[in-house]
PDB file of C-alpha atoms in Angstrom:
ATOM      1  CA  MET A  20     -19.505  -2.773 -22.056  1.00 70.00           C
ATOM      2  CA  GLY A  21     -16.415  -1.543 -23.842  1.00 74.00           C
ATOM      3  CA  ASN A  22     -15.660   0.935 -21.047  1.00 94.00           C
ATOM      4  CA  ALA A  23     -15.837  -1.572 -18.203  1.00 98.00           C
ATOM      5  CA  HIS A  24     -12.658  -1.472 -16.135  1.00 98.00           C
ATOM      6  CA  LEU A  25     -11.274  -2.330 -12.731  1.00 98.00           C
ATOM      7  CA  HIS A  26     -11.956   0.675 -10.538  1.00 98.00           C
ATOM      8  CA  SER A  27     -10.318  -0.519  -7.306  1.00 98.00           C
ATOM      9  CA  ILE A  28      -8.826  -3.523  -5.514  1.00 99.00           C
ATOM     10  CA  HIS A  29      -9.283  -4.333  -1.826  1.00 98.00           C
ATOM     11  CA  VAL A  30      -7.323  -6.784   0.317  1.00 98.00           C
ATOM     12  CA  HIS A  31      -8.243  -7.548   3.942  1.00 98.00           C
ATOM     13  CA  PRO A  32      -5.368  -9.456   5.563  1.00 98.00           C
ATOM     14  CA  VAL A  33      -7.366 -10.049   8.778  1.00 98.00           C
ATOM     15  CA  LYS A  34     -10.995 -11.011   8.309  1.00 98.00           C
ATOM     16  CA  ALA A  35     -13.438  -8.357   9.590  1.00 98.00           C
ATOM     17  CA  VAL A  36     -10.899  -5.545  10.009  1.00 98.00           C
ATOM     18  CA  ARG A  37      -9.948  -2.732   7.652  1.00 97.00           C
ATOM     19  CA  GLY A  38      -7.582  -3.615   4.827  1.00 96.00           C
ATOM     20  CA  ILE A  39      -5.722  -1.868   2.030  1.00 98.00           C
ATOM     21  CA  ALA A  40      -6.474  -0.745  -1.527  1.00 98.00           C
ATOM     22  CA  PRO A  41      -3.410  -1.615  -3.618  1.00 98.00           C
ATOM     23  CA  ARG A  42      -2.964  -0.648  -7.267  1.00 98.00           C
ATOM     24  CA  GLU A  43      -2.377  -4.289  -8.175  1.00 98.00           C
ATOM     25  CA  ALA A  44      -2.762  -7.725  -6.618  1.00 98.00           C
ATOM     26  CA  ALA A  45      -1.773 -11.288  -7.392  1.00 98.00           C
ATOM     27  CA  VAL A  46      -4.693 -13.644  -7.944  1.00 98.00           C
ATOM     28  CA  GLU A  47      -4.319 -17.064  -6.352  1.00 98.00           C
ATOM     29  CA  PRO A  48      -6.795 -19.967  -6.649  1.00 98.00           C
ATOM     30  CA  TRP A  49      -8.261 -19.164  -3.188  1.00 98.00           C
ATOM     31  CA  GLY A  50      -8.421 -15.374  -3.613  1.00 98.00           C
ATOM     32  CA  LEU A  51      -6.242 -12.281  -3.780  1.00 98.00           C
ATOM     33  CA  ALA A  52      -2.784 -12.818  -2.300  1.00 98.00           C
ATOM     34  CA  GLY A  53      -2.899 -12.178   1.443  1.00 97.00           C
ATOM     35  CA  ASP A  54      -6.655 -11.657   1.606  1.00 98.00           C
ATOM     36  CA  ARG A  55      -8.316 -12.980   4.773  1.00 98.00           C
ATOM     37  CA  ARG A  56      -5.523 -15.368   5.718  1.00 98.00           C
ATOM     38  CA  TRP A  57      -5.793 -14.235   9.360  1.00 98.00           C
ATOM     39  CA  VAL A  58      -8.878 -14.567  11.530  1.00 98.00           C
ATOM     40  CA  LEU A  59      -9.997 -13.965  15.099  1.00 98.00           C
ATOM     41  CA  LEU A  60     -11.398 -16.796  17.235  1.00 98.00           C
ATOM     42  CA  ASP A  61     -13.433 -16.859  20.426  1.00 98.00           C
ATOM     43  CA  ASP A  62     -12.769 -19.296  23.286  1.00 96.00           C
ATOM     44  CA  GLY A  63     -14.737 -21.995  21.468  1.00 96.00           C
ATOM     45  CA  GLY A  64     -12.809 -21.680  18.212  1.00 97.00           C
ATOM     46  CA  LYS A  65     -15.586 -19.860  16.352  1.00 98.00           C
ATOM     47  CA  VAL A  66     -14.642 -17.069  13.974  1.00 98.00           C
ATOM     48  CA  VAL A  67     -15.349 -13.575  15.312  1.00 98.00           C
ATOM     49  CA  THR A  68     -16.483 -10.925  12.804  1.00 98.00           C
ATOM     50  CA  GLN A  69     -18.242  -7.567  12.684  1.00 98.00           C
ATOM     51  CA  ARG A  70     -21.535  -9.435  12.862  1.00 97.00           C
ATOM     52  CA  LEU A  71     -20.869  -9.840  16.580  1.00 96.00           C
ATOM     53  CA  LEU A  72     -18.326  -7.090  17.230  1.00 98.00           C
ATOM     54  CA  PRO A  73     -18.817  -4.035  14.968  1.00 98.00           C
ATOM     55  CA  ARG A  74     -15.895  -2.352  16.757  1.00 98.00           C
ATOM     56  CA  LEU A  75     -13.630  -4.473  14.535  1.00 98.00           C
ATOM     57  CA  ALA A  76     -14.310  -1.928  11.782  1.00 98.00           C
ATOM     58  CA  LEU A  77     -12.008   0.491  13.610  1.00 98.00           C
ATOM     59  CA  ALA A  78      -8.982  -1.821  13.524  1.00 98.00           C
ATOM     60  CA  ALA A  79      -6.717  -2.044  10.489  1.00 98.00           C
ATOM     61  CA  ALA A  80      -4.264  -4.592   9.137  1.00 98.00           C
ATOM     62  CA  GLU A  81      -1.554  -3.990   6.550  1.00 98.00           C
ATOM     63  CA  PRO A  82       0.421  -6.811   4.922  1.00 97.00           C
ATOM     64  CA  ARG A  83       4.120  -7.138   5.592  1.00 97.00           C
ATOM     65  CA  PRO A  84       6.706  -9.329   3.841  1.00 95.00           C
ATOM     66  CA  GLY A  85       6.255 -13.059   4.219  1.00 95.00           C
ATOM     67  CA  GLY A  86       2.590 -12.882   5.169  1.00 96.00           C
ATOM     68  CA  ALA A  87       3.068 -10.916   8.399  1.00 98.00           C
ATOM     69  CA  VAL A  88       0.559  -8.199   9.309  1.00 98.00           C
ATOM     70  CA  ARG A  89       0.912  -4.812  10.985  1.00 98.00           C
ATOM     71  CA  LEU A  90      -2.047  -4.058  13.245  1.00 98.00           C
ATOM     72  CA  SER A  91      -3.277  -0.607  14.217  1.00 98.00           C
ATOM     73  CA  ALA A  92      -6.352   0.755  15.993  1.00 98.00           C
ATOM     74  CA  PRO A  93      -7.422   3.847  17.947  1.00 98.00           C
ATOM     75  CA  GLY A  94      -5.730   3.953  21.340  1.00 98.00           C
ATOM     76  CA  MET A  95      -3.547   0.917  20.589  1.00 98.00           C
ATOM     77  CA  PRO A  96       0.186   0.780  19.824  1.00 98.00           C
ATOM     78  CA  PRO A  97       0.976  -0.631  16.358  1.00 98.00           C
ATOM     79  CA  LEU A  98       1.950  -4.284  16.399  1.00 98.00           C
ATOM     80  CA  THR A  99       3.532  -6.447  13.702  1.00 98.00           C
ATOM     81  CA  VAL A 100       2.612 -10.135  13.869  1.00 98.00           C
ATOM     82  CA  PRO A 101       4.767 -12.657  11.963  1.00 98.00           C
ATOM     83  CA  VAL A 102       3.425 -15.764  10.293  1.00 98.00           C
ATOM     84  CA  PRO A 103       3.553 -18.598  12.852  1.00 97.00           C
ATOM     85  CA  ARG A 104       6.320 -21.138  12.314  1.00 95.00           C
ATOM     86  CA  SER A 105       4.494 -23.928  14.124  1.00 94.00           C
ATOM     87  CA  SER A 106       2.737 -26.702  12.231  1.00 92.00           C
ATOM     88  CA  VAL A 107       0.392 -27.399  15.142  1.00 97.00           C
ATOM     89  CA  THR A 108      -3.165 -26.509  14.152  1.00 97.00           C
ATOM     90  CA  VAL A 109      -6.318 -25.745  16.089  1.00 98.00           C
ATOM     91  CA  PRO A 110      -9.912 -26.375  14.982  1.00 98.00           C
ATOM     92  CA  VAL A 111     -11.769 -23.376  13.579  1.00 98.00           C
ATOM     93  CA  GLU A 112     -15.504 -23.053  12.991  1.00 98.00           C
ATOM     94  CA  ILE A 113     -16.364 -20.541  10.280  1.00 97.00           C
ATOM     95  CA  PHE A 114     -20.094 -20.533   9.693  1.00 92.00           C
ATOM     96  CA  ARG A 115     -20.856 -24.179   8.877  1.00 87.00           C
ATOM     97  CA  ASP A 116     -17.273 -25.100   7.926  1.00 93.00           C
ATOM     98  CA  LYS A 117     -14.800 -26.902  10.165  1.00 96.00           C
ATOM     99  CA  VAL A 118     -11.202 -26.108   9.208  1.00 97.00           C
ATOM    100  CA  GLU A 119      -7.734 -26.018  10.741  1.00 98.00           C
ATOM    101  CA  ALA A 120      -5.510 -23.000  11.345  1.00 98.00           C
ATOM    102  CA  VAL A 121      -2.342 -22.118  13.261  1.00 98.00           C
ATOM    103  CA  GLU A 122      -2.534 -19.661  16.141  1.00 98.00           C
ATOM    104  CA  ALA A 123      -0.179 -16.674  16.281  1.00 98.00           C
ATOM    105  CA  GLU A 124       2.826 -17.688  18.372  1.00 96.00           C
ATOM    106  CA  ASP A 125       3.252 -14.335  20.107  1.00 90.00           C
ATOM    107  CA  ASP A 126       0.739 -13.888  22.928  1.00 96.00           C
ATOM    108  CA  ALA A 127       1.014 -10.149  22.315  1.00 98.00           C
ATOM    109  CA  ALA A 128      -1.163 -10.568  19.220  1.00 98.00           C
ATOM    110  CA  HIS A 129      -3.976 -12.202  21.202  1.00 98.00           C
ATOM    111  CA  ALA A 130      -3.649  -9.648  23.982  1.00 98.00           C
ATOM    112  CA  TRP A 131      -3.671  -6.736  21.507  1.00 98.00           C
ATOM    113  CA  PHE A 132      -7.008  -7.682  19.973  1.00 98.00           C
ATOM    114  CA  SER A 133      -8.516  -8.780  23.299  1.00 98.00           C
ATOM    115  CA  SER A 134      -7.656  -5.425  24.852  1.00 98.00           C
ATOM    116  CA  PHE A 135      -9.054  -3.461  21.923  1.00 98.00           C
ATOM    117  CA  LEU A 136     -12.288  -5.452  21.751  1.00 98.00           C
ATOM    118  CA  GLY A 137     -12.818  -5.897  25.472  1.00 98.00           C
ATOM    119  CA  THR A 138     -13.300  -9.641  25.124  1.00 98.00           C
ATOM    120  CA  ALA A 139     -10.980 -12.623  24.872  1.00 98.00           C
ATOM    121  CA  VAL A 140     -10.039 -13.547  21.305  1.00 98.00           C
ATOM    122  CA  ARG A 141      -7.126 -15.284  19.621  1.00 98.00           C
ATOM    123  CA  LEU A 142      -5.528 -14.554  16.261  1.00 98.00           C
ATOM    124  CA  ALA A 143      -5.014 -17.467  13.864  1.00 98.00           C
ATOM    125  CA  TYR A 144      -3.513 -17.964  10.404  1.00 98.00           C
ATOM    126  CA  MET A 145      -4.535 -20.230   7.510  1.00 98.00           C
ATOM    127  CA  ASP A 146      -1.245 -21.916   6.712  1.00 97.00           C
ATOM    128  CA  ASP A 147      -2.295 -23.913   3.646  1.00 96.00           C
ATOM    129  CA  PRO A 148      -5.211 -22.400   1.721  1.00 97.00           C
ATOM    130  CA  ALA A 149      -4.747 -24.943  -1.066  1.00 96.00           C
ATOM    131  CA  THR A 150      -6.102 -27.716   1.176  1.00 95.00           C
ATOM    132  CA  ARG A 151      -7.748 -26.335   4.299  1.00 96.00           C
ATOM    133  CA  ARG A 152     -11.187 -25.178   3.174  1.00 97.00           C
ATOM    134  CA  PRO A 153     -13.280 -25.944   0.071  1.00 96.00           C
ATOM    135  CA  VAL A 154     -15.510 -23.392  -1.615  1.00 96.00           C
ATOM    136  CA  THR A 155     -19.174 -23.621  -0.571  1.00 90.00           C
ATOM    137  CA  PRO A 156     -19.935 -27.139  -1.909  1.00 90.00           C
ATOM    138  CA  GLU A 157     -23.243 -26.334  -3.583  1.00 92.00           C
ATOM    139  CA  TYR A 158     -21.473 -23.924  -5.930  1.00 96.00           C
ATOM    140  CA  ALA A 159     -17.982 -25.443  -6.074  1.00 95.00           C
ATOM    141  CA  ARG A 160     -16.037 -27.393  -8.625  1.00 95.00           C
ATOM    142  CA  PRO A 161     -13.622 -30.132  -7.591  1.00 95.00           C
ATOM    143  CA  GLY A 162     -10.495 -28.805  -5.903  1.00 96.00           C
ATOM    144  CA  GLU A 163     -11.658 -25.199  -5.447  1.00 98.00           C
ATOM    145  CA  THR A 164     -10.652 -23.728  -2.099  1.00 98.00           C
ATOM    146  CA  VAL A 165     -11.055 -20.456  -0.254  1.00 98.00           C
ATOM    147  CA  SER A 166      -9.302 -18.597   2.557  1.00 98.00           C
ATOM    148  CA  PHE A 167     -11.301 -17.189   5.500  1.00 98.00           C
ATOM    149  CA  ALA A 168     -13.601 -15.224   3.179  1.00 97.00           C
ATOM    150  CA  ASP A 169     -17.285 -15.911   3.773  1.00 95.00           C
ATOM    151  CA  GLY A 170     -17.468 -18.676   1.186  1.00 93.00           C
ATOM    152  CA  PHE A 171     -15.831 -17.724  -2.113  1.00 98.00           C
ATOM    153  CA  PRO A 172     -12.400 -16.454  -3.182  1.00 98.00           C
ATOM    154  CA  LEU A 173     -13.428 -12.957  -4.357  1.00 98.00           C
ATOM    155  CA  LEU A 174     -16.368 -10.586  -4.092  1.00 98.00           C
ATOM    156  CA  LEU A 175     -17.132  -8.227  -6.984  1.00 99.00           C
ATOM    157  CA  THR A 176     -19.260  -5.086  -6.876  1.00 98.00           C
ATOM    158  CA  THR A 177     -19.831  -2.257  -9.351  1.00 98.00           C
ATOM    159  CA  THR A 178     -19.908   1.507  -8.925  1.00 98.00           C
ATOM    160  CA  ALA A 179     -23.074   1.813 -11.015  1.00 98.00           C
ATOM    161  CA  SER A 180     -25.000  -0.592  -8.806  1.00 98.00           C
ATOM    162  CA  LEU A 181     -23.913   1.281  -5.682  1.00 98.00           C
ATOM    163  CA  ASP A 182     -25.129   4.523  -7.275  1.00 98.00           C
ATOM    164  CA  ALA A 183     -28.452   2.852  -8.082  1.00 98.00           C
ATOM    165  CA  LEU A 184     -28.761   1.463  -4.565  1.00 97.00           C
ATOM    166  CA  ASN A 185     -28.043   4.877  -3.082  1.00 96.00           C
ATOM    167  CA  SER A 186     -30.824   6.301  -5.264  1.00 95.00           C
ATOM    168  CA  LEU A 187     -33.181   3.699  -3.832  1.00 94.00           C
ATOM    169  CA  ILE A 188     -32.054   4.527  -0.300  1.00 94.00           C
ATOM    170  CA  ALA A 189     -32.744   8.218  -0.944  1.00 92.00           C
ATOM    171  CA  GLN A 190     -36.342   7.349  -1.861  1.00 89.00           C
ATOM    172  CA  ASP A 191     -37.011   5.321   1.271  1.00 74.00           C
ATOM    173  CA  ALA A 192     -37.861   6.103   4.875  1.00 62.00           C
ATOM    174  CA  TYR A 193     -34.293   5.975   6.139  1.00 60.00           C
ATOM    175  CA  ALA A 194     -32.818   8.289   3.509  1.00 57.00           C
ATOM    176  CA  GLY A 195     -30.876  10.126   6.196  1.00 75.00           C
ATOM    177  CA  GLU A 196     -28.417   7.248   6.303  1.00 87.00           C
ATOM    178  CA  GLY A 197     -27.305   7.576   2.673  1.00 84.00           C
ATOM    179  CA  PRO A 198     -25.446   7.755   0.465  1.00 94.00           C
ATOM    180  CA  LEU A 199     -23.374   4.763   1.533  1.00 97.00           C
ATOM    181  CA  PRO A 200     -19.732   4.189   0.551  1.00 98.00           C
ATOM    182  CA  MET A 201     -18.545   0.994  -1.109  1.00 98.00           C
ATOM    183  CA  ASN A 202     -16.611  -0.100   1.986  1.00 98.00           C
ATOM    184  CA  ARG A 203     -19.921  -1.141   3.587  1.00 98.00           C
ATOM    185  CA  PHE A 204     -19.824  -4.165   1.262  1.00 98.00           C
ATOM    186  CA  ARG A 205     -16.142  -5.090   1.779  1.00 98.00           C
ATOM    187  CA  PRO A 206     -15.500  -6.175  -1.835  1.00 98.00           C
ATOM    188  CA  ASN A 207     -12.254  -7.406  -3.348  1.00 98.00           C
ATOM    189  CA  VAL A 208     -12.750  -5.921  -6.806  1.00 99.00           C
ATOM    190  CA  VAL A 209     -14.900  -2.962  -7.858  1.00 99.00           C
ATOM    191  CA  VAL A 210     -15.792  -2.523 -11.524  1.00 98.00           C
ATOM    192  CA  ALA A 211     -16.748   0.773 -13.180  1.00 98.00           C
ATOM    193  CA  GLY A 212     -18.149   1.565 -16.622  1.00 98.00           C
ATOM    194  CA  THR A 213     -21.128  -0.819 -16.600  1.00 98.00           C
ATOM    195  CA  PRO A 214     -24.890  -0.283 -16.331  1.00 97.00           C
ATOM    196  CA  ALA A 215     -26.403  -0.690 -12.890  1.00 98.00           C
ATOM    197  CA  TRP A 216     -27.079  -4.320 -11.951  1.00 97.00           C
ATOM    198  CA  ALA A 217     -25.375  -5.620 -15.111  1.00 97.00           C
ATOM    199  CA  GLU A 218     -23.348  -7.997 -12.936  1.00 98.00           C
ATOM    200  CA  ASP A 219     -26.546  -9.930 -12.122  1.00 97.00           C
ATOM    201  CA  HIS A 220     -26.261 -11.517 -15.549  1.00 96.00           C
ATOM    202  CA  TRP A 221     -22.546 -12.253 -15.735  1.00 98.00           C
ATOM    203  CA  SER A 222     -21.344 -15.835 -15.786  1.00 98.00           C
ATOM    204  CA  ARG A 223     -17.701 -15.477 -16.870  1.00 98.00           C
ATOM    205  CA  LEU A 224     -15.463 -12.445 -17.090  1.00 98.00           C
ATOM    206  CA  ILE A 225     -11.833 -11.547 -17.591  1.00 98.00           C
ATOM    207  CA  ILE A 226     -10.109  -8.821 -15.567  1.00 98.00           C
ATOM    208  CA  GLY A 227      -6.932  -7.863 -17.377  1.00 98.00           C
ATOM    209  CA  ASP A 228      -5.690 -11.310 -18.365  1.00 98.00           C
ATOM    210  CA  VAL A 229      -7.205 -13.275 -15.475  1.00 98.00           C
ATOM    211  CA  PRO A 230     -10.434 -15.224 -16.067  1.00 98.00           C
ATOM    212  CA  PHE A 231     -13.085 -15.760 -13.403  1.00 98.00           C
ATOM    213  CA  ARG A 232     -16.379 -17.559 -13.141  1.00 98.00           C
ATOM    214  CA  VAL A 233     -19.312 -16.103 -11.251  1.00 98.00           C
ATOM    215  CA  ALA A 234     -20.372 -18.641  -8.626  1.00 97.00           C
ATOM    216  CA  LYS A 235     -23.445 -16.922  -7.179  1.00 96.00           C
ATOM    217  CA  THR A 236     -25.007 -13.656  -6.137  1.00 97.00           C
ATOM    218  CA  CYS A 237     -23.855 -12.420  -2.740  1.00 98.00           C
ATOM    219  CA  GLY A 238     -26.394 -12.423   0.089  1.00 97.00           C
ATOM    220  CA  ARG A 239     -25.764  -9.537   2.483  1.00 98.00           C
ATOM    221  CA  CYS A 240     -25.786  -9.466   6.289  1.00 97.00           C
ATOM    222  CA  VAL A 241     -25.837  -6.982   9.158  1.00 97.00           C
ATOM    223  CA  VAL A 242     -22.173  -6.049   8.547  1.00 98.00           C
ATOM    224  CA  THR A 243     -23.338  -3.826   5.667  1.00 98.00           C
ATOM    225  CA  THR A 244     -25.236  -1.663   8.171  1.00 97.00           C
ATOM    226  CA  THR A 245     -22.010  -0.928  10.060  1.00 98.00           C
ATOM    227  CA  ASP A 246     -20.318   2.414   9.429  1.00 97.00           C
ATOM    228  CA  GLN A 247     -16.739   1.360   8.722  1.00 97.00           C
ATOM    229  CA  ASP A 248     -15.390   4.653  10.081  1.00 97.00           C
ATOM    230  CA  SER A 249     -17.298   4.733  13.385  1.00 97.00           C
ATOM    231  CA  GLY A 250     -18.416   1.141  14.046  1.00 97.00           C
ATOM    232  CA  GLU A 251     -21.990   2.376  14.517  1.00 97.00           C
ATOM    233  CA  ARG A 252     -24.948   0.548  12.987  1.00 96.00           C
ATOM    234  CA  GLY A 253     -28.018   1.780  11.149  1.00 95.00           C
ATOM    235  CA  ARG A 254     -30.782   0.244   9.031  1.00 95.00           C
ATOM    236  CA  GLU A 255     -29.359   0.712   5.549  1.00 96.00           C
ATOM    237  CA  PRO A 256     -28.649  -0.832   3.131  1.00 96.00           C
ATOM    238  CA  LEU A 257     -30.613  -3.861   4.367  1.00 96.00           C
ATOM    239  CA  HIS A 258     -33.864  -1.882   4.536  1.00 94.00           C
ATOM    240  CA  SER A 259     -33.677  -0.907   0.862  1.00 94.00           C
ATOM    241  CA  LEU A 260     -32.200  -4.208  -0.273  1.00 96.00           C
ATOM    242  CA  GLY A 261     -35.130  -5.920   1.402  1.00 95.00           C
ATOM    243  CA  ARG A 262     -37.566  -3.860  -0.644  1.00 93.00           C
ATOM    244  CA  HIS A 263     -35.778  -3.977  -3.990  1.00 94.00           C
ATOM    245  CA  ARG A 264     -33.123  -6.730  -4.064  1.00 96.00           C
ATOM    246  CA  ARG A 265     -34.593  -9.830  -2.459  1.00 95.00           C
ATOM    247  CA  LEU A 266     -33.683 -13.175  -3.994  1.00 92.00           C
ATOM    248  CA  GLY A 267     -34.452 -16.589  -2.560  1.00 87.00           C
ATOM    249  CA  GLY A 268     -34.775 -15.213   0.959  1.00 90.00           C
ATOM    250  CA  LYS A 269     -31.486 -13.290   0.678  1.00 95.00           C
ATOM    251  CA  LEU A 270     -30.845  -9.576   0.299  1.00 98.00           C
ATOM    252  CA  VAL A 271     -28.331  -9.380  -2.523  1.00 98.00           C
ATOM    253  CA  PHE A 272     -25.630  -7.038  -3.724  1.00 98.00           C
ATOM    254  CA  GLY A 273     -22.519  -8.089  -5.652  1.00 98.00           C
ATOM    255  CA  GLN A 274     -21.284 -11.357  -7.103  1.00 98.00           C
ATOM    256  CA  ASN A 275     -18.998 -14.075  -5.747  1.00 98.00           C
ATOM    257  CA  LEU A 276     -16.095 -15.009  -8.052  1.00 98.00           C
ATOM    258  CA  VAL A 277     -13.802 -18.006  -8.397  1.00 98.00           C
ATOM    259  CA  PRO A 278     -10.510 -17.522 -10.317  1.00 98.00           C
ATOM    260  CA  LEU A 279      -9.942 -19.848 -13.245  1.00 98.00           C
ATOM    261  CA  SER A 280      -6.186 -19.203 -13.329  1.00 98.00           C
ATOM    262  CA  ARG A 281      -3.453 -17.345 -11.515  1.00 98.00           C
ATOM    263  CA  GLY A 282      -2.287 -13.922 -12.591  1.00 98.00           C
ATOM    264  CA  THR A 283      -2.095 -10.274 -11.606  1.00 98.00           C
ATOM    265  CA  ILE A 284      -4.849  -7.684 -11.790  1.00 99.00           C
ATOM    266  CA  ARG A 285      -4.269  -3.937 -11.820  1.00 98.00           C
ATOM    267  CA  VAL A 286      -6.460  -0.883 -11.308  1.00 98.00           C
ATOM    268  CA  GLY A 287      -7.528   0.301 -14.761  1.00 98.00           C
ATOM    269  CA  ASP A 288      -7.478  -3.176 -16.313  1.00 98.00           C
ATOM    270  CA  PRO A 289     -10.253  -3.766 -18.850  1.00 98.00           C
ATOM    271  CA  VAL A 290     -13.082  -6.020 -17.734  1.00 98.00           C
ATOM    272  CA  ARG A 291     -14.502  -8.227 -20.465  1.00 98.00           C
ATOM    273  CA  ILE A 292     -17.743 -10.144 -20.026  1.00 97.00           C
ATOM    274  CA  VAL A 293     -17.320 -13.366 -21.985  1.00 96.00           C
ATOM    275  CA  GLU A 294     -20.466 -15.226 -20.930  1.00 96.00           C
ATOM    276  CA  GLN A 295     -23.818 -14.176 -19.539  1.00 95.00           C
ATOM    277  CA  LEU A 296     -26.439 -16.428 -18.031  1.00 78.00           C
ATOM    278  CA  CYS A 297     -29.725 -15.313 -16.498  1.00 58.00           C
ATOM    279  CA  GLY A 298     -31.908 -17.163 -14.036  1.00 50.00           C
ATOM    280  CA  ARG A 299     -29.515 -20.042 -13.413  1.00 44.00           C
ATOM    281  CA  ASP A 300     -30.817 -22.185 -10.543  1.00 43.00           C
ATOM    282  CA  GLY A 301     -32.786 -19.203  -9.279  1.00 40.00           C
ATOM    283  CA  ASN A 302     -29.594 -17.468  -8.162  1.00 47.00           C
ATOM    284  CA  ARG A 303     -29.205 -14.779 -10.780  1.00 46.00           C
ATOM    285  CA  ALA A 304     -30.944 -11.809 -12.357  1.00 42.00           C
ATOM    286  CA  ALA A 305     -32.386 -10.070  -9.300  1.00 40.00           C
ATOM    287  CA  ARG A 306     -33.596  -6.657 -10.442  1.00 41.00           C
ATOM    288  CA  PRO A 307     -34.431  -3.503  -8.482  1.00 41.00           C
ATOM    289  CA  GLY A 308     -38.121  -3.290  -7.817  1.00 39.00           C
ATOM    290  CA  VAL A 309     -38.606  -7.043  -8.209  1.00 38.00           C
ATOM    291  CA  GLY A 310     -38.859  -9.186  -5.089  1.00 38.00           C
ATOM    292  CA  LEU A 311     -37.599 -12.591  -6.175  1.00 30.00           C
ATOM    293  CA  VAL A 312     -38.408 -15.026  -3.375  1.00 22.00           C
TER     294      VAL A 312
END
């Protein structure tokens, strides 16, 4: 894989809304700098995502100095939200995890999102990602933490696997929905120059000078069926993943990464695969056309 390289980088400052694609990004132990540090909560403190509100795909968040974010969305005035200065936290439920976060101090931030979504939500910030939330325990090592990402610091996908998936979609009943863009999968890093599905076998890799371990294959949810430009839902890619990429009851695409050191990654960086491991704990080596259940 001598031609493998970093094709693109993606940072989502607010979980579930559109982010940015910088040319470089700092890698921190819990993910890319600024990625998914902000999150939306319902009245019960549960995290709100596109799973429940696909309209979130239409909102965007850009990072500003000091961790602030600039929000924008159709029909809404832009709003810049600073990092809260308070140390008072509120309980947050993100999937099965119970963590603490600090709510935005300006009520305008809560009102902005509530108005856009048509339902009451509050915006909160993870003030200390080094301590607040551990990586999914089954796949974690001591001391590993994550921001408000689904469970792991980074998500990796490859251009070749997306091309292969789109070929599968074109062969199936719902071919009218393809080809799909990579933003359906909301990755952090996209690698080019590899064979399709090669990432199923990776265990350790180095992007530029930054090493990562592959924690597990990524199980996909209904968010991938949401058009990130319109907020409308279809059947793909879950229909085709269900036929060709089923593993342990999950429909899989991409790999979850944990950084092994800090550093900076840049678009164009070489990607070196330093260790491969197939079939570990039944979580690797799903292949198109093979239903691994």
